[in-house]
mmCIF file of C-alpha atoms and ligand atoms in Angstrom:
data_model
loop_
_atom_site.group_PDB
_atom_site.id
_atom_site.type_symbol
_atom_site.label_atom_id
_atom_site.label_comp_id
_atom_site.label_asym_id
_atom_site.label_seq_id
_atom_site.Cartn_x
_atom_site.Cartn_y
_atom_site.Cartn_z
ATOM 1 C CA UNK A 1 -27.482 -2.737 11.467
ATOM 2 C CA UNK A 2 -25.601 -6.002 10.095
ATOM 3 C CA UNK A 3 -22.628 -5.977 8.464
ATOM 4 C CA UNK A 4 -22.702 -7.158 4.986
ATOM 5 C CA UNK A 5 -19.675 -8.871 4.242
ATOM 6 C CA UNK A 6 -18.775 -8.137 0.635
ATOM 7 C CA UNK A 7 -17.251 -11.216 -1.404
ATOM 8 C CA UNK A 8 -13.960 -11.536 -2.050
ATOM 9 C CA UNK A 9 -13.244 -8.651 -5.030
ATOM 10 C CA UNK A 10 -16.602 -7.015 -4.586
ATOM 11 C CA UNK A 11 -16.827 -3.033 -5.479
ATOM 12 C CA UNK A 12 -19.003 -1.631 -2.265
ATOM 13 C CA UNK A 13 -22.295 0.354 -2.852
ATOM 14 C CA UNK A 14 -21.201 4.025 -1.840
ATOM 15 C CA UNK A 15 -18.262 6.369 -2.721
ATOM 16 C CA UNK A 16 -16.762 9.105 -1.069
ATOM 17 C CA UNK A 17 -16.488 11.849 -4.308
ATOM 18 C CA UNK A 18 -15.729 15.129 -4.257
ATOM 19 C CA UNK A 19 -17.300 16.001 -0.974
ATOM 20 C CA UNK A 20 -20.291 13.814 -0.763
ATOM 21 C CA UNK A 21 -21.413 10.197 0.089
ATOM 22 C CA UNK A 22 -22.750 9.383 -3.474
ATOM 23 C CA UNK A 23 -24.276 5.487 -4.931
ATOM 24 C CA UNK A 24 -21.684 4.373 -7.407
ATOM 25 C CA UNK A 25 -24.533 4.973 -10.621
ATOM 26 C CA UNK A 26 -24.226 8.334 -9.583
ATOM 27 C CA UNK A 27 -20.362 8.872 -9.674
ATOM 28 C CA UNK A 28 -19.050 10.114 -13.357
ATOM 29 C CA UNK A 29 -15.541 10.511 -14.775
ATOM 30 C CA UNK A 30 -15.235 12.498 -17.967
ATOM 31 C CA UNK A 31 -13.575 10.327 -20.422
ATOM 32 C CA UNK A 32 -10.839 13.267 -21.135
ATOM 33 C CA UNK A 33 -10.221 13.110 -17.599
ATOM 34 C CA UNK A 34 -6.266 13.883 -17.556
ATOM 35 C CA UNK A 35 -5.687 11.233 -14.907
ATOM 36 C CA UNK A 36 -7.147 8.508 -17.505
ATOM 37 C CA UNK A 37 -4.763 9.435 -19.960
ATOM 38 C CA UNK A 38 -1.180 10.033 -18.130
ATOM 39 C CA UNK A 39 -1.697 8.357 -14.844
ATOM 40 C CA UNK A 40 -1.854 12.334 -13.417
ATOM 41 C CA UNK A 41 -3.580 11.577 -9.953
ATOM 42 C CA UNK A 42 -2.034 10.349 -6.577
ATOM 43 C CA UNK A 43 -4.012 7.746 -4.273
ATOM 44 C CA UNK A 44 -3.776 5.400 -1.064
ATOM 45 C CA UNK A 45 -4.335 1.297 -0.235
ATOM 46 C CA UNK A 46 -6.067 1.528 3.503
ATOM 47 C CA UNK A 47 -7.263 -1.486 5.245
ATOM 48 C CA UNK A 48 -9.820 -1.474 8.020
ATOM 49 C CA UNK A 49 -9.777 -4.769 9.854
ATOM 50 C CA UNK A 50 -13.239 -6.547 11.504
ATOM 51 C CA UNK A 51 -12.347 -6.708 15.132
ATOM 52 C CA UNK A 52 -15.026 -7.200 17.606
ATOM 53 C CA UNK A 53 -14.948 -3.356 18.732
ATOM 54 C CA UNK A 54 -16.250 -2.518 15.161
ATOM 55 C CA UNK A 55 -14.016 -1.964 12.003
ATOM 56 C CA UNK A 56 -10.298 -0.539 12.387
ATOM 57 C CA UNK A 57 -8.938 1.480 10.397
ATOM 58 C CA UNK A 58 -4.987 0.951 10.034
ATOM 59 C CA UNK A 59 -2.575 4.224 10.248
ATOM 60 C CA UNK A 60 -5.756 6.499 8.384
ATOM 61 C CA UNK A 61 -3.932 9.643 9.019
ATOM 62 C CA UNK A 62 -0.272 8.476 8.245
ATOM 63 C CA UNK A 63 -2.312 7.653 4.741
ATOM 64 C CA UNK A 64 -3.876 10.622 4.568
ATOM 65 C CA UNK A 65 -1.034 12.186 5.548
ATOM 66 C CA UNK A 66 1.460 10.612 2.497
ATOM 67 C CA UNK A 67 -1.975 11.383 0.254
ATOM 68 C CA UNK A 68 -1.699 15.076 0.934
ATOM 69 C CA UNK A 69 1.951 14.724 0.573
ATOM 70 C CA UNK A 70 1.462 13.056 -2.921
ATOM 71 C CA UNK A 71 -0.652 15.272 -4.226
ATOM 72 C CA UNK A 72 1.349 18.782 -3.499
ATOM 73 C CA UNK A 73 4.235 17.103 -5.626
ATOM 74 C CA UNK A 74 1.779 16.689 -8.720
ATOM 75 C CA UNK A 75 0.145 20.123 -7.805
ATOM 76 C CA UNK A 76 -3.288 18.522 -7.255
ATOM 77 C CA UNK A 77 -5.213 20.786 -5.139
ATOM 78 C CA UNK A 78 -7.163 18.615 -2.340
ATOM 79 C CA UNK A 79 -10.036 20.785 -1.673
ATOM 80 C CA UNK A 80 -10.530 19.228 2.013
ATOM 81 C CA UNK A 81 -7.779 18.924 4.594
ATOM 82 C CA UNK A 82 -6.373 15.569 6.332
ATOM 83 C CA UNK A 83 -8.671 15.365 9.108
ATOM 84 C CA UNK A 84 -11.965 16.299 7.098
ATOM 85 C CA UNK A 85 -10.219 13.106 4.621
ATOM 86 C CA UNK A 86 -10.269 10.344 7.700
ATOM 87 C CA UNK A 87 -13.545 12.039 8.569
ATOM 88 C CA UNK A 88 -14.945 11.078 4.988
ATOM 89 C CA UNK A 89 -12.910 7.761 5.259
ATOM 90 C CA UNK A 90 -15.120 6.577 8.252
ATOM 91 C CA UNK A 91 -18.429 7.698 7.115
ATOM 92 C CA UNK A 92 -18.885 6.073 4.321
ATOM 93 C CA UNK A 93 -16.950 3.215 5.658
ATOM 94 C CA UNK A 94 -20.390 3.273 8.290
ATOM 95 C CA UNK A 95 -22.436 4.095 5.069
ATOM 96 C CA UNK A 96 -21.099 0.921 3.157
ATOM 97 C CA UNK A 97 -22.086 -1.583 6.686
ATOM 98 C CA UNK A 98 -18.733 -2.709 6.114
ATOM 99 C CA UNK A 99 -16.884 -4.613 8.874
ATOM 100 C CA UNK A 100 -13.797 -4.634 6.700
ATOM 101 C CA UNK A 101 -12.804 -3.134 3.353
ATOM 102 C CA UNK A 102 -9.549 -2.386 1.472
ATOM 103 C CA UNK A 103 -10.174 1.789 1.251
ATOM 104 C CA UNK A 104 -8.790 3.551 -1.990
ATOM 105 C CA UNK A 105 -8.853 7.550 -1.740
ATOM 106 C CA UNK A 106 -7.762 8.351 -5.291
ATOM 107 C CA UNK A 107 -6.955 12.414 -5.982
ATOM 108 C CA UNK A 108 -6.421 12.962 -9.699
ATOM 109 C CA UNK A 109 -6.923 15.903 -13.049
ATOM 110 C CA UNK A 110 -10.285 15.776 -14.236
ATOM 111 C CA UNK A 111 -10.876 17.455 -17.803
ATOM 112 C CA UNK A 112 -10.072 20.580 -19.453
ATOM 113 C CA UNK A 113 -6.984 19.942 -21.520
ATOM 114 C CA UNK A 114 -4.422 17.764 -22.933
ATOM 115 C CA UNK A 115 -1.311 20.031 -21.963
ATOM 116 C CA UNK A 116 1.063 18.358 -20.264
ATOM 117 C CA UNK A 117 0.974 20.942 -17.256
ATOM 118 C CA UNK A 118 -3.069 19.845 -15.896
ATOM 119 C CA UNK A 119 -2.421 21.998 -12.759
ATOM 120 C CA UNK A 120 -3.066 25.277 -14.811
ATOM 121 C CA UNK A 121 -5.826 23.990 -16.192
ATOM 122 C CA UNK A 122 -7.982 20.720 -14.515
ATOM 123 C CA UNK A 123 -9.941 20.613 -11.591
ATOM 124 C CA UNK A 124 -8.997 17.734 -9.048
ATOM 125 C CA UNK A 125 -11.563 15.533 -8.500
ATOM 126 C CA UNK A 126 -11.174 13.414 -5.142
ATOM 127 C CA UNK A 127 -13.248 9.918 -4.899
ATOM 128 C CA UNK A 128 -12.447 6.992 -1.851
ATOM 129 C CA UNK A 129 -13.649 3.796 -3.124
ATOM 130 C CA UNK A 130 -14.388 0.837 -0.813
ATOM 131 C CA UNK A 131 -14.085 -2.903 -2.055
ATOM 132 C CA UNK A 132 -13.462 -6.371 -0.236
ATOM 133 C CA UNK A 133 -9.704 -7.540 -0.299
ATOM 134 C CA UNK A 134 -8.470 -10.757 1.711
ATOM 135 C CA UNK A 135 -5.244 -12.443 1.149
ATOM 136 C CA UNK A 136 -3.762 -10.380 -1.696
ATOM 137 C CA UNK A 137 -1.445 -13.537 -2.115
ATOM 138 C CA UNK A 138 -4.381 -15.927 -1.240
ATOM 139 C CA UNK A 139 -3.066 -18.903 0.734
ATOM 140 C CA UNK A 140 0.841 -17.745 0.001
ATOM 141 C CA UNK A 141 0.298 -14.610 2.058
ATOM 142 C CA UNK A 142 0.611 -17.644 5.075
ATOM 143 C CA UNK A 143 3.011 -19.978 3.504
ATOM 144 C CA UNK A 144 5.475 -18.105 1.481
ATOM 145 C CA UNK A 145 4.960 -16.984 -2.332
ATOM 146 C CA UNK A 146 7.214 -17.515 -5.408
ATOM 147 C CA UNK A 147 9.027 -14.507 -6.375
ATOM 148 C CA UNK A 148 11.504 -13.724 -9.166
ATOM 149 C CA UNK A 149 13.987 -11.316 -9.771
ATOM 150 C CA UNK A 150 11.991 -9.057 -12.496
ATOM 151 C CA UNK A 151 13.967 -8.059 -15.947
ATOM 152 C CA UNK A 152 12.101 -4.507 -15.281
ATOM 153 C CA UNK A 153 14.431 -2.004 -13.757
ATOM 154 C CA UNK A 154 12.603 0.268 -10.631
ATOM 155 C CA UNK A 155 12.208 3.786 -11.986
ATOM 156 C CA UNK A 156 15.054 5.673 -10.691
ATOM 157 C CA UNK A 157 14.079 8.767 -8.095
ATOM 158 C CA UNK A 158 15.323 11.204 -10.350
ATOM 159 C CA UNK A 159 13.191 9.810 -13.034
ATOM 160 C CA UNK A 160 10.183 9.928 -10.679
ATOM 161 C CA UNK A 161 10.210 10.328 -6.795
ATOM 162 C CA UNK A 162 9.535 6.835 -5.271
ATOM 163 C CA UNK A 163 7.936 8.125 -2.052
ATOM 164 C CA UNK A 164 4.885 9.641 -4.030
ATOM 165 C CA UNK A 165 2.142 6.947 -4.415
ATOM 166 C CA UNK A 166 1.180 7.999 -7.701
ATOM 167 C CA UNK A 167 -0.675 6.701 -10.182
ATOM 168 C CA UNK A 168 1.019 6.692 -13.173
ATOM 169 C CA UNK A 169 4.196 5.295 -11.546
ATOM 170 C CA UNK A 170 2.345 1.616 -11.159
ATOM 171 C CA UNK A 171 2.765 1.007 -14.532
ATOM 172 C CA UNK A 172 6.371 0.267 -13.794
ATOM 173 C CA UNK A 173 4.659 -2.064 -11.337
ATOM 174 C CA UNK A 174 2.497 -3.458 -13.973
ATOM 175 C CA UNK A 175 5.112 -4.852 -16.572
ATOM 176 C CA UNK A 176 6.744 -6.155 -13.741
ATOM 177 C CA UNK A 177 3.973 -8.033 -12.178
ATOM 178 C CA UNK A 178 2.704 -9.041 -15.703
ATOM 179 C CA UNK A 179 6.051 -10.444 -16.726
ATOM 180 C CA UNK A 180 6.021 -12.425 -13.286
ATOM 181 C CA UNK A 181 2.536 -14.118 -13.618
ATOM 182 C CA UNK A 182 3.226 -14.846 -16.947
ATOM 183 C CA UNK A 183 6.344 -16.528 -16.000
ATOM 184 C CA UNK A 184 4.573 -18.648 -13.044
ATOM 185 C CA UNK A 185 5.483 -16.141 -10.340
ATOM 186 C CA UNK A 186 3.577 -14.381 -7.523
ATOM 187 C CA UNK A 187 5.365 -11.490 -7.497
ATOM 188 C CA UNK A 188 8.803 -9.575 -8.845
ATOM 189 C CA UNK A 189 11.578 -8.012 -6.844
ATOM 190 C CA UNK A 190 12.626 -5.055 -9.156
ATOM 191 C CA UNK A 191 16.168 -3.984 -8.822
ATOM 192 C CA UNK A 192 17.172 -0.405 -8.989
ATOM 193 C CA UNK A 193 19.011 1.367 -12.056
ATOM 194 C CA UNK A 194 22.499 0.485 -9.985
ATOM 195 C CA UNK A 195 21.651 -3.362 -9.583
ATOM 196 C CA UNK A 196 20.655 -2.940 -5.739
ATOM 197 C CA UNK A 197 17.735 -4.521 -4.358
ATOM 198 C CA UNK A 198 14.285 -1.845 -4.578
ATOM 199 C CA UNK A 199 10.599 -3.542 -4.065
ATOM 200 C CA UNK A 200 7.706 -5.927 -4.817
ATOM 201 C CA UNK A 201 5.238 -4.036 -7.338
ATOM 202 C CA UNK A 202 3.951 -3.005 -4.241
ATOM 203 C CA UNK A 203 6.124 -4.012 -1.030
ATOM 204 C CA UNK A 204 8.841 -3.430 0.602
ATOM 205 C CA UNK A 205 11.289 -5.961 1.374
ATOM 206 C CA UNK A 206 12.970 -6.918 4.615
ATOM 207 C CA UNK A 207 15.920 -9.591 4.859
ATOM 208 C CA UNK A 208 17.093 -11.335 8.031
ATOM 209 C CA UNK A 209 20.191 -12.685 8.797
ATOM 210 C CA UNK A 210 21.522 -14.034 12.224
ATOM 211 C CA UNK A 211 18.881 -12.898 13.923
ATOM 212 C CA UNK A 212 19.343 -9.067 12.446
ATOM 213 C CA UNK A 213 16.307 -7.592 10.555
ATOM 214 C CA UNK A 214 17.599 -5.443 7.477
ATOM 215 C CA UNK A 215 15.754 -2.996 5.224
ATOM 216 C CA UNK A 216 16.638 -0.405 2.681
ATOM 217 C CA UNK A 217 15.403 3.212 2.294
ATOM 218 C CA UNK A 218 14.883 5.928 -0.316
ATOM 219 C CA UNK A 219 18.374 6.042 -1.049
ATOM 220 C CA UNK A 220 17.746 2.702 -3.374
ATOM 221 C CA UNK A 221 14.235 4.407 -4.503
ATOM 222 C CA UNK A 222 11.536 3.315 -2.830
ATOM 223 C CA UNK A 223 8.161 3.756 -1.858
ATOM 224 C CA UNK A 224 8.586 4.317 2.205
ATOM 225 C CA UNK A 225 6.053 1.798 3.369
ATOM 226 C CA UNK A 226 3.378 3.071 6.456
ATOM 227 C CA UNK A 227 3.607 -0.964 7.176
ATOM 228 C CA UNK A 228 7.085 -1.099 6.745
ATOM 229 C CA UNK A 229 7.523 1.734 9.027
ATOM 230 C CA UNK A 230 4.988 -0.312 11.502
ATOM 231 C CA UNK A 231 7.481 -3.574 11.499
ATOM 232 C CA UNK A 232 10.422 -1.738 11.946
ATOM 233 C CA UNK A 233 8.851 -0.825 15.132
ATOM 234 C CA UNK A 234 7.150 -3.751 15.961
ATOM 235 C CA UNK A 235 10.554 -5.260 15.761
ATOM 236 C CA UNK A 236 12.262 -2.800 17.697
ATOM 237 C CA UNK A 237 9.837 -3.242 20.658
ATOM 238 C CA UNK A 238 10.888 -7.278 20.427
ATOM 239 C CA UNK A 239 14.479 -5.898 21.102
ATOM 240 C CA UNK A 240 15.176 -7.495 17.256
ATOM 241 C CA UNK A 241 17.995 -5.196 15.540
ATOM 242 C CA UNK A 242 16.926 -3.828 12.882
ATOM 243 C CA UNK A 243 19.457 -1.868 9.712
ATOM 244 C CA UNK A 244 18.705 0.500 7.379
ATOM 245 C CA UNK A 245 20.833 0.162 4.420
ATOM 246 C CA UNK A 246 21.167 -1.084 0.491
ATOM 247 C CA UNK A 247 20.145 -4.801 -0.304
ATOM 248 C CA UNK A 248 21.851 -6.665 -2.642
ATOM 249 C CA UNK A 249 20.995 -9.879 -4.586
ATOM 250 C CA UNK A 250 23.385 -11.491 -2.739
ATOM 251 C CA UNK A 251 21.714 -10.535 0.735
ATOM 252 C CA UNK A 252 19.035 -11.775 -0.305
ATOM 253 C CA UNK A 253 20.763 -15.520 -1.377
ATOM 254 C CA UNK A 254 22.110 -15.101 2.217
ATOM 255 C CA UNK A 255 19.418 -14.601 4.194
ATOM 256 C CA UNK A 256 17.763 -16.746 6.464
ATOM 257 C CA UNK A 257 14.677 -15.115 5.760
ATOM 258 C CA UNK A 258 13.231 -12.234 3.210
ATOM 259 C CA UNK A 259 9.533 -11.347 3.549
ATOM 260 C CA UNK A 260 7.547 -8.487 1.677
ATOM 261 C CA UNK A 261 5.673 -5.610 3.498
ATOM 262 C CA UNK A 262 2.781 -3.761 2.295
ATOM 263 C CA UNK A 263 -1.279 -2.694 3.187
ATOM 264 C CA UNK A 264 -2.113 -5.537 0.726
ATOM 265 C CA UNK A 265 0.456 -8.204 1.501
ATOM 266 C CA UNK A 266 0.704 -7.308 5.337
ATOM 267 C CA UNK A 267 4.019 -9.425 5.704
ATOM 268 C CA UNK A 268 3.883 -12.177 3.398
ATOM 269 C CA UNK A 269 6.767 -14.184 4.008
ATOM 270 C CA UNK A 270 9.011 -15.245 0.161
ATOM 271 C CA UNK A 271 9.039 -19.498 0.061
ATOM 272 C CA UNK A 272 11.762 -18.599 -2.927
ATOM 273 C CA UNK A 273 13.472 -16.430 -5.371
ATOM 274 C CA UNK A 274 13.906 -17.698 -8.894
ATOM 275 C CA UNK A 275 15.569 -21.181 -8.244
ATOM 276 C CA UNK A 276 16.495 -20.364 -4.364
ATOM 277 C CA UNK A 277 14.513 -21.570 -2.044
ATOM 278 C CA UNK A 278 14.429 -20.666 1.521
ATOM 279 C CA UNK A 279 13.753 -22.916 4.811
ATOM 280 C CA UNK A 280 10.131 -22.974 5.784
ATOM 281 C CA UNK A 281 11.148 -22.259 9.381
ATOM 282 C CA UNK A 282 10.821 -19.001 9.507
ATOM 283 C CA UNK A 283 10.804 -17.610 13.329
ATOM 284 C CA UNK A 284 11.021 -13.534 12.746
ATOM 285 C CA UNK A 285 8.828 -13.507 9.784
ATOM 286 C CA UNK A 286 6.356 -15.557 11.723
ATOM 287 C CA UNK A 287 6.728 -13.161 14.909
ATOM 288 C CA UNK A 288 6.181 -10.033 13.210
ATOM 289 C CA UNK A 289 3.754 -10.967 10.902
ATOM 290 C CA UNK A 290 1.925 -12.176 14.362
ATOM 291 C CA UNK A 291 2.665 -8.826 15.855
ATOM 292 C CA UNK A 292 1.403 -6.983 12.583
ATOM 293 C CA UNK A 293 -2.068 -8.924 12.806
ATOM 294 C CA UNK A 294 -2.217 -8.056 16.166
ATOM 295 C CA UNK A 295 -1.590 -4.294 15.803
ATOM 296 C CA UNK A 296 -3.944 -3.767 13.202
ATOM 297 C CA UNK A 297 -6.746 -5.540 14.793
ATOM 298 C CA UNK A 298 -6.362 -2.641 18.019
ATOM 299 C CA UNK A 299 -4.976 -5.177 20.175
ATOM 300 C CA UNK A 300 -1.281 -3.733 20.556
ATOM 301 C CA UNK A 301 -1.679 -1.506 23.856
ATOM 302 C CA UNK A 302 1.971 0.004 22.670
ATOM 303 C CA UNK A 303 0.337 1.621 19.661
ATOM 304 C CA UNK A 304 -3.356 2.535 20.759
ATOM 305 C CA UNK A 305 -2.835 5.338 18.102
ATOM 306 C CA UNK A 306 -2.352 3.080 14.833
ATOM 307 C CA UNK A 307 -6.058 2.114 15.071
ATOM 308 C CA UNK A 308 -8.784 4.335 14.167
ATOM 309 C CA UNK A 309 -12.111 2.683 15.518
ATOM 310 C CA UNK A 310 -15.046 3.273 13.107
ATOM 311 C CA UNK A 311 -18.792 1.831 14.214
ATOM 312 C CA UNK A 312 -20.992 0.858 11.643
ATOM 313 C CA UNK A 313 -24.111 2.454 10.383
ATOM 314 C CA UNK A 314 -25.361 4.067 13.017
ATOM 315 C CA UNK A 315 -22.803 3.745 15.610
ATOM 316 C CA UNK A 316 -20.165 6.068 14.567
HETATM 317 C C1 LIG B 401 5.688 0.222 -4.679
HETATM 318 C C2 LIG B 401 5.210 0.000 -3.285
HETATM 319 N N1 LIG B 401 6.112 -0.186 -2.307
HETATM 320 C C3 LIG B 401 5.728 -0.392 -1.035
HETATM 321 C C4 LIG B 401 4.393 -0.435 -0.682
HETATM 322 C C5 LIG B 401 3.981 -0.637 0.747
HETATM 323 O O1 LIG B 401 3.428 0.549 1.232
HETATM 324 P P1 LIG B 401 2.389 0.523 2.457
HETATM 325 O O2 LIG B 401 3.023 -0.312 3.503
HETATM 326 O O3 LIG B 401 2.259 1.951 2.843
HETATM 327 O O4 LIG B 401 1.142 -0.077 1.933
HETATM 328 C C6 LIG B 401 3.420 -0.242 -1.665
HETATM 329 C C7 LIG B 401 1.993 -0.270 -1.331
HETATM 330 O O5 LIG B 401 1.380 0.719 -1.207
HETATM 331 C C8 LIG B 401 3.835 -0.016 -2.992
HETATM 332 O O6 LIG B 401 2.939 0.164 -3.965
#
């Protein structure tokens, strides 16, 4: 069967809900759904790449994995396990004809109540959702993007824990984004409750000075990245040092280079901060983000493992 390339934003056909392959006319939400109202459900970004030995799928079960993970902190109860999940992930991937999607599982309270403790009382619903994504940055993703320091604090860890991907933690994201775009940005950095450097709305963010590649971790509440967990190694196997530690606004001013990391952004490489602007000669960024393309396309022989191989239609 062809592929059918879905346009750029385009919702695909099928969804994955509840245990079934189902059209999208088909697929309901109640509008008391608990997940609507307080954000109470837990999801995943997953890309699968066109490559000529069918569509990849990047790192499915570390996503799945840090899905299942989400969901136990929020009490969800994910009626299927992780590898019956990636199973689901592919088949309707096939179903779709898609050569390459952006892949959404989404795990969240349906209806029953309005107490503030859905666990007790919802069912969890479970729904992956399949739609075209290119350069979330468009031509930036390339070149560099405009970036500014956002006047939105990152919610601290002990207000909510940063490694759960859920929902109703984005709308920190959102007010930052918003306030960005309006402002002529790209994207924010967020700073943490103690000044330190956190995120993007959704990236990580890597400096590098002299040569030395430099990240931060949970400690200054973040989201731990599956792609910046991939360029940490992808820079390790160049023999590039890499740190773990806090970033602070200054580091950033520093640095030779800063670049974001994420499923959407890949590794989008920052042009400037605010009024900052750094040199377009960029020789890490460029290497990893070459390495990245090439590891999520299959073609790393290193990391056979980070790519799931998924035939379409009838091939799987
Ligand atoms: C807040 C935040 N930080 C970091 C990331 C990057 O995570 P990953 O590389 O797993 O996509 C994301 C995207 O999911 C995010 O939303």
């Amino acid at each position: 069967m062809p592929s059918v390339p879905l346009n750029h934003m385009e919702i695909a056909p099928f969804y994955w809900f509840d245990g079934a392959i189902s059209p999208r006319a088909e697929v309901s939400v109640d509008p008391f759904a608990h997940g609507l109202h307080y954000g109470t459900g837990v999801f995943e970004g997953v890309r699968a790449y066109a490559t000529p030995r069918g569509p990849a799928v990047f790192r499915l079960r570390e996503h799945m994995e840090r899905f299942a993970r989400s969901a136990q902190v929020y009490s969800l109860k994910i009626a299927w396990d992780v590898p019956t999940l990636c199973a689901a992930v592919l088949e309707t991937l096939a179903k779709n004809e898609l050569e390459s999607a952006y892949i959404r599982p989404l795990a969240f309270f349906g209806e029953k109540t309005i107490s503030l403790a859905p666990s007790f009382y919802c069912p969890t619903h479970v729904l992956i959702a399949y739609r075209a994504l290119g350069n979330y940055f468009g031509a930036g993703q390339e070149n560099g993007i405009r970036v500014t320091i956002s006047p939105w604090r990152k919610f601290s860890s002990k207000a909510l824990p940063s490694t759960v991907k859920a929902s109703g933690h984005y709308a920190n994201s959102v007010l930052a984004m918003t306030d960005a775009v309006t402002r002529g940005f790209d994207e924010a950095i967020l700073l943490n409750d103690r000044g330190e450097v956190a995120e993007g709305t959704g990236e990580n963010i890597f400096v590098v000075k002299d040569g030395v590649l430099r990240t931060n971790d949970r400690s200054a509440d973040v989201l731990h990245g599956i792609t910046r967990a991939s360029v940490i190694e992808l820079a390790r196997d160049r023999d590039v040092p890499v740190e773990i530690g806090p970033i602070s606004v200054d580091d950033l001013h520093d640095a030779d280079e800063v670049f974001f990391t994420g499923t959407a952004a890949e590794v989008t490489p920052l042009a400037c901060i605010d009024g900052h602007v750094f040199s377009n000669a960029r020789p890490v960024t460029l290497a990893l983000r070459e390495a990245y393309l090439q590891a999520v396309a299959g073609d790393d022989p290193r990391h056979p493992d980070w790519a799931t191989f998924a035939r379409v239609a009838s091939g799987v």
